[in-house]
Amino acid sequence: NGKKEGKPQLDQFTYLTQFVWLCVFCMTFY
């Protein structure tokens, strides 16, 4: 169960990280 619960959490974390990375990339490009 713990693994199953951790999977969705990781997916959410990855999504958040991607968003932050995109913001940083945009800022750097600017």
Short mmCIF file of C-alpha atoms in Angstrom, two decimals:
data_model
loop_
_atom_site.label_atom_id
_atom_site.label_comp_id
_atom_site.label_asym_id
_atom_site.label_seq_id
_atom_site.Cartn_x
_atom_site.Cartn_y
_atom_site.Cartn_z
CA ASN A 1 0.00 0.00 0.00
CA GLY A 2 2.79 2.39 0.92
CA LYS A 3 4.39 1.89 -2.48
CA LYS A 4 1.09 2.48 -4.27
CA GLU A 5 0.51 5.66 -2.30
CA GLY A 6 4.07 6.83 -2.92
CA LYS A 7 3.69 6.40 -6.68
CA PRO A 8 1.01 9.10 -7.10
CA GLN A 9 2.90 11.38 -4.73
CA LEU A 10 6.04 11.03 -6.84
CA ASP A 11 4.05 11.83 -9.98
CA GLN A 12 2.71 14.99 -8.32
CA PHE A 13 6.21 15.94 -7.18
CA THR A 14 7.56 15.42 -10.69
CA TYR A 15 4.83 17.65 -12.10
CA LEU A 16 5.65 20.38 -9.59
CA THR A 17 9.38 20.07 -10.30
CA GLN A 18 8.73 20.31 -14.04
CA PHE A 19 6.73 23.51 -13.50
CA VAL A 20 9.49 25.04 -11.37
CA TRP A 21 12.14 23.99 -13.91
CA LEU A 22 10.11 25.61 -16.68
CA CYS A 23 9.89 28.84 -14.69
CA VAL A 24 13.65 28.82 -14.07
CA PHE A 25 14.34 28.08 -17.72
CA CYS A 26 12.07 30.95 -18.82
CA MET A 27 13.78 33.30 -16.39
CA THR A 28 17.22 32.21 -17.59
CA PHE A 29 16.19 32.62 -21.21
CA TYR A 30 14.91 36.10 -20.47
#
